[in-house]
Amino acid sequence: MRILIIFHNVSKTYPNNEMGVENVSLEIKDGDFVFLVGQTGSGKSTLINLLTGELKPTTGDIIVNNLSLGSLNHKDFPYYRRLLGIINYDCLLIEHKTIYQNLEIPMLATGHSSKSIRESIPLALGLVGMSKKMYDYPSNLSGGETFKVLMARAVINNPKIIIADEPTAHLDYDSSLDIMSLFNEINQLGITIIIATHAKEFVDIMKKRVITMQNGKVLGDVSKGKYGWII
């Protein structure tokens, strides 16, 4: 597999001089499934925000799909974001719009035709087992169902990378297990998955690549690892 993401000696220092990440170098291959683990404040969210472009590194370079993020100008950035499907609870569904309309919005924003929208939305909802909820409103969904729709929205524009920050934080065990199984199915389609999580039990069950962060540094990087493995 080709290398899709490169962090080369990346550091991020916040205005209060707090170090977010320090001298991080790592590579993620196309189609990889990666868990980012570590205690709160270890640097997981900083690493994700650097990857999404929400933050810029203080030093170092980040290259994604042969694009150097440091060289992207304002007009190039929307093109880069199309490579990403981002899932977090800060970007919730619009309550007064149906599930179909919520998924329609990102497709309209990226210039898809009406025909493409009509075909793609049922496919995305079918992928996560939510076809029957297409015309429901978000208030009618459970927490697990809501997250499945967030997953469908993330894949609707055929991203190369799915990024999720603490995806099981608000879900019960059964719903969390269901969500992790769906991430695995999406990964089987060739989409790279990057998940920041504290959910030790699911990291251990999945046996994917585990990158452990501590004090802004990569402490461990283990293929088919478990939570906390650093060898």
Coordinates of C-alpha atoms in Angstrom, one line a residue, residues 63-180:
I63 CA 1.7 15.6 3.6
V64 CA -1.6 14.0 2.7
N65 CA -2.2 12.3 -0.7
N66 CA 0.9 14.1 -2.0
L67 CA -0.4 17.5 -0.8
S68 CA 1.7 19.5 1.6
L69 CA -0.8 21.1 3.9
G70 CA 1.6 24.0 4.6
S71 CA 1.5 25.0 1.0
L72 CA -2.2 24.9 0.5
N73 CA -3.8 28.4 0.0
H74 CA -7.3 29.4 0.9
K75 CA -8.9 28.4 -2.4
D76 CA -7.1 24.9 -2.3
F77 CA -8.3 24.0 1.2
P78 CA -11.9 23.0 0.2
Y79 CA -10.4 20.5 -2.3
Y80 CA -8.3 19.0 0.5
R81 CA -11.3 18.7 2.9
R82 CA -13.1 16.6 0.3
L83 CA -10.5 13.9 0.9
L84 CA -11.7 13.8 4.5
G85 CA -14.9 12.5 6.3
I86 CA -14.9 14.0 9.7
I87 CA -17.1 12.6 12.5
N88 CA -17.5 14.3 15.8
Y89 CA -20.3 15.5 18.2
D90 CA -19.5 19.1 17.5
C91 CA -21.0 18.8 14.0
L92 CA -24.4 17.5 14.9
L93 CA -27.4 17.0 12.6
I94 CA -29.7 19.9 11.8
E95 CA -32.8 19.2 13.9
H96 CA -35.4 20.8 11.6
K97 CA -34.2 18.9 8.5
T98 CA -34.8 15.2 7.7
I99 CA -32.0 12.7 7.6
Y100 CA -32.1 12.8 3.8
Q101 CA -31.8 16.6 3.9
N102 CA -28.9 16.5 6.3
L103 CA -27.0 14.2 3.9
E104 CA -28.0 16.3 1.0
I105 CA -26.3 19.4 2.3
P106 CA -22.7 18.3 2.0
M107 CA -23.4 16.9 -1.5
L108 CA -24.9 20.2 -2.6
A109 CA -21.9 22.0 -1.2
T110 CA -19.5 19.9 -3.3
G111 CA -21.5 20.4 -6.5
H112 CA -23.2 17.0 -7.0
S113 CA -26.0 16.7 -9.4
S114 CA -29.6 15.9 -8.3
K115 CA -29.3 12.5 -9.9
S116 CA -26.1 11.8 -7.9
I117 CA -27.7 12.9 -4.7
R118 CA -30.7 10.7 -5.2
E119 CA -28.5 7.7 -5.8
S120 CA -25.8 8.3 -3.2
I121 CA -27.9 9.1 -0.1
P122 CA -29.8 5.7 0.0
L123 CA -26.4 3.9 -0.6
A124 CA -24.7 5.7 2.3
L125 CA -27.6 5.1 4.7
G126 CA -27.8 1.5 3.6
L127 CA -24.1 1.1 4.4
V128 CA -24.8 2.0 8.0
G129 CA -28.2 0.2 8.2
M130 CA -30.3 3.4 8.4
S131 CA -32.3 3.3 5.1
K132 CA -35.6 3.1 6.9
K133 CA -34.9 6.4 8.8
M134 CA -34.3 8.4 5.6
Y135 CA -37.2 10.8 6.1
D136 CA -37.2 10.8 9.9
Y137 CA -36.0 13.8 11.9
P138 CA -32.9 13.7 14.2
S139 CA -35.1 14.0 17.3
N140 CA -36.6 10.6 16.5
L141 CA -33.2 8.8 16.6
S142 CA -31.4 7.1 19.4
G143 CA -27.8 8.0 20.2
G144 CA -26.5 5.1 18.3
E145 CA -28.7 5.8 15.3
T146 CA -27.6 9.5 15.3
F147 CA -24.0 8.4 15.1
K148 CA -24.7 6.0 12.3
V149 CA -26.2 9.0 10.3
L150 CA -23.1 11.0 11.1
M151 CA -21.1 8.1 9.7
A152 CA -23.2 8.1 6.5
R153 CA -22.7 11.9 6.2
A154 CA -19.0 11.4 6.5
V155 CA -18.8 8.8 3.7
I156 CA -21.3 10.5 1.4
N157 CA -18.7 12.3 -0.7
N158 CA -16.4 9.2 -1.0
P159 CA -13.5 10.4 1.1
K160 CA -10.2 8.7 1.2
I161 CA -9.9 9.2 5.0
I162 CA -12.4 9.0 7.9
I163 CA -11.4 10.8 11.1
A164 CA -13.3 10.3 14.3
D165 CA -12.7 11.8 17.7
E166 CA -14.1 9.7 20.6
P167 CA -16.9 8.2 18.5
T168 CA -18.2 5.9 21.3
A169 CA -18.0 8.5 24.2
H170 CA -21.8 9.0 24.4
L171 CA -22.9 5.4 23.5
D172 CA -23.7 2.3 25.5
Y173 CA -21.6 -0.9 25.0
D174 CA -23.8 -2.5 22.4
S175 CA -24.2 0.6 20.3
S176 CA -20.4 1.2 20.5
L177 CA -19.7 -2.3 19.4
D178 CA -22.1 -1.8 16.4
I179 CA -20.3 1.4 15.5
M180 CA -16.9 -0.2 15.6

